[in-house]
One Martini backbone bead per residue (centre of mass of N, CA, C, O) as a GRO file, in nm:
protein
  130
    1UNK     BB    1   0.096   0.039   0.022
    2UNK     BB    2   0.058   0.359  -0.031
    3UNK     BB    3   0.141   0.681   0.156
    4UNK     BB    4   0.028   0.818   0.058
    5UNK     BB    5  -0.320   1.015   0.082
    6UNK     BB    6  -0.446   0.934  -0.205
    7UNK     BB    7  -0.801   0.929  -0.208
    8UNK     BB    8  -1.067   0.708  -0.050
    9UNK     BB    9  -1.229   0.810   0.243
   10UNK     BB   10  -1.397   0.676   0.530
   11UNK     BB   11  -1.578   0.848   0.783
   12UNK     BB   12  -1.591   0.962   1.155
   13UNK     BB   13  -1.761   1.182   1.352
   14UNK     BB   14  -1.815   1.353   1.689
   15UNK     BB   15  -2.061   1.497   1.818
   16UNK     BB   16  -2.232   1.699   2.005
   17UNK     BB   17  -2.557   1.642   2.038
   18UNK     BB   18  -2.544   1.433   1.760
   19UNK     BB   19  -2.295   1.231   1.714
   20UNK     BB   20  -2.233   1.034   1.445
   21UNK     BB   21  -2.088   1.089   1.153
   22UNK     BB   22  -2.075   1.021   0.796
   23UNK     BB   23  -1.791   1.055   0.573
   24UNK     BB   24  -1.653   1.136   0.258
   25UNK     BB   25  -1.297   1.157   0.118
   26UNK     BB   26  -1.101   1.340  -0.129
   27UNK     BB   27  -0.784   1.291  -0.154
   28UNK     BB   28  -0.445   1.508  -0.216
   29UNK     BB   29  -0.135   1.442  -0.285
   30UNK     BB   30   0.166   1.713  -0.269
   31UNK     BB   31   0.415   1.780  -0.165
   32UNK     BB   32   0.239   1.758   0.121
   33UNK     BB   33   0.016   1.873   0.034
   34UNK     BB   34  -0.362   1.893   0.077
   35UNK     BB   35  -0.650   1.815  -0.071
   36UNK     BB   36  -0.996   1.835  -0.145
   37UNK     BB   37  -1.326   1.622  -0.065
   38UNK     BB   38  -1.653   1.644   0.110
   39UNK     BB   39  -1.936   1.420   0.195
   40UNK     BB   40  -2.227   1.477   0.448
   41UNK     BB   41  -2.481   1.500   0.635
   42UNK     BB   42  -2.725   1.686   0.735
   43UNK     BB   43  -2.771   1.722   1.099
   44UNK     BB   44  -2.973   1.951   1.081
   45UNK     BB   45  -3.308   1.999   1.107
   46UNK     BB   46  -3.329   2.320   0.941
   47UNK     BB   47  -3.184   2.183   0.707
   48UNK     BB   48  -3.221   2.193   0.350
   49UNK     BB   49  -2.986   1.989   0.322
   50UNK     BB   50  -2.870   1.662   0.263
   51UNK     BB   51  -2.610   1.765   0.167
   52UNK     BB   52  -2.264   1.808   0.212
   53UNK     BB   53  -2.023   2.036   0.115
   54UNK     BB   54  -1.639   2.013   0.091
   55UNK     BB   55  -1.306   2.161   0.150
   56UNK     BB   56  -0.947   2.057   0.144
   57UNK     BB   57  -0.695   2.203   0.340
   58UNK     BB   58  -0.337   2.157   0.391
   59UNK     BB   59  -0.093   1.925   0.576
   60UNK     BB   60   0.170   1.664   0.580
   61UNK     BB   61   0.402   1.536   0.838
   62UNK     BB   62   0.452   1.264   0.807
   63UNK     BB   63   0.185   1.150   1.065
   64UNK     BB   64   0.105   1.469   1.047
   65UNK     BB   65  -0.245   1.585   0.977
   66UNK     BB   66  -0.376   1.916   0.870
   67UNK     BB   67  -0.686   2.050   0.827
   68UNK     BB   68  -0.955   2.279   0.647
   69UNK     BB   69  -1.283   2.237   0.635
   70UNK     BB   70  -1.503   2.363   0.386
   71UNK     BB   71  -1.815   2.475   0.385
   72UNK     BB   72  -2.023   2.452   0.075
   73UNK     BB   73  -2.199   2.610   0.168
   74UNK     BB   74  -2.259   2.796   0.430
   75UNK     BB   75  -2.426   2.698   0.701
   76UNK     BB   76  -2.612   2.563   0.962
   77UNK     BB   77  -2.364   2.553   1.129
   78UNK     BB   78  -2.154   2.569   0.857
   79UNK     BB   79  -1.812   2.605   0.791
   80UNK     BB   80  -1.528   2.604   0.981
   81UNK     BB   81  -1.282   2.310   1.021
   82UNK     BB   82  -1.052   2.154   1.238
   83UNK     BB   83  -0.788   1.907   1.134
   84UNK     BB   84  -0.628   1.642   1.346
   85UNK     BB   85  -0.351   1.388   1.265
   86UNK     BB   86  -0.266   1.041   1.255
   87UNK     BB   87  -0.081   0.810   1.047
   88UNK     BB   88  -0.044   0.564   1.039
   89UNK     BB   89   0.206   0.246   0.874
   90UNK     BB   90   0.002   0.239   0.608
   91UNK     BB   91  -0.203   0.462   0.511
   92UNK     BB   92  -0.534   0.376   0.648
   93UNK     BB   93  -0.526   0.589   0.893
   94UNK     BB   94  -0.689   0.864   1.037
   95UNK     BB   95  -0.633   1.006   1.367
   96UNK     BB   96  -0.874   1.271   1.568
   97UNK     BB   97  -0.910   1.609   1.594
   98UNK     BB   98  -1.183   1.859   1.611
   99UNK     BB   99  -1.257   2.198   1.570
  100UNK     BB  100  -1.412   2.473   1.735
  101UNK     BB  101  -1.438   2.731   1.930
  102UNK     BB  102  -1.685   2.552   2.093
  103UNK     BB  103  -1.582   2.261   1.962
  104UNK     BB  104  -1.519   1.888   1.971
  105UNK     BB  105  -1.388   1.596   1.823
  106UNK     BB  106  -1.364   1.293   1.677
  107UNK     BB  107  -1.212   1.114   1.452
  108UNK     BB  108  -1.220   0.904   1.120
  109UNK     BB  109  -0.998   0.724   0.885
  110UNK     BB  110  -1.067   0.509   0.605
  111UNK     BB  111  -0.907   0.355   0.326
  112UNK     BB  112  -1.065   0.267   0.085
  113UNK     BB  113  -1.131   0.037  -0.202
  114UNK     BB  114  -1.223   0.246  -0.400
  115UNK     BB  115  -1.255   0.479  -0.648
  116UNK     BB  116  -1.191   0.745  -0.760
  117UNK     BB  117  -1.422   1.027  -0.826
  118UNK     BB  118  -1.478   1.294  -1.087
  119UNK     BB  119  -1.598   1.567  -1.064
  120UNK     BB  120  -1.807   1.737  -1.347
  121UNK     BB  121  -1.970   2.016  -1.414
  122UNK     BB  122  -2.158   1.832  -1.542
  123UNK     BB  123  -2.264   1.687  -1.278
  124UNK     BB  124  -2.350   1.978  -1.130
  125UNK     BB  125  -2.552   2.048  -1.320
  126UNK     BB  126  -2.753   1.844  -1.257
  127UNK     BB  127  -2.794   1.939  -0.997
  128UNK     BB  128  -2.973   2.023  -0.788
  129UNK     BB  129  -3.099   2.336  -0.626
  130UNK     BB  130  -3.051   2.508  -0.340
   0.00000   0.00000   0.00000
């Protein structure tokens, strides 16, 4: 397995008052830098939107990893947040702790076997209206 950590990982963050949340995140690794996007359902009640779209961006340093998610568009409680945490020796699991100024709570991202597929302008446009 490659240490890279292109690719798609399944994950899941435990949030305060609301549990388990889970998310798909496609990393894209570059000479240390981190980019990426996550899909995940909107777990506010009030929220207009069945699924939150977000982009990654950040870096890594041999098994620690930092990124901040910014969700698009933002709102319903979905803004930015930060994300640290350390990579196994497998770059199978990255394993840590996200924050907001008021809140945080642990993650875990585990490496899918699934291909990444990349979403193209025309399949946005396919999208329903938010």
């Amino acid at each position: 397995m490659s240490t890279d950590l292109s690719g798609v990982w399944d994950g899941t963050y435990v949030q305060p008052g609301t549990g388990m949340v889970t998310f798909t995140a496609t990393l894209v690794e570059a000479g240390g830098a981190l980019g990426g996007s996550v899909t995940e359902p909107c777990m506010n009640p009030r929220c207009p939107l069945s699924t939150h779209n977000a982009s990654i961006a950040g870096h890594r340093s041999g098994s620690v990893v930092s990124f901040v998610k910014r969700y698009e568009p933002p709102g319903y409680g979905y803004d930015t947040v930060v994300y640290e945490g350390t990579v196994n020796a497998s770059a199978t699991e990255i394993d840590g702790r996200w924050r907001l100024p008021r809140e945080s709570g642990s993650f875990l991202m585990i490496r899918s076997s699934r291909p990444a597929q990349a979403t193209t302008i025309e399949d946005r446009a396919k999208e329903p209206a938010r």
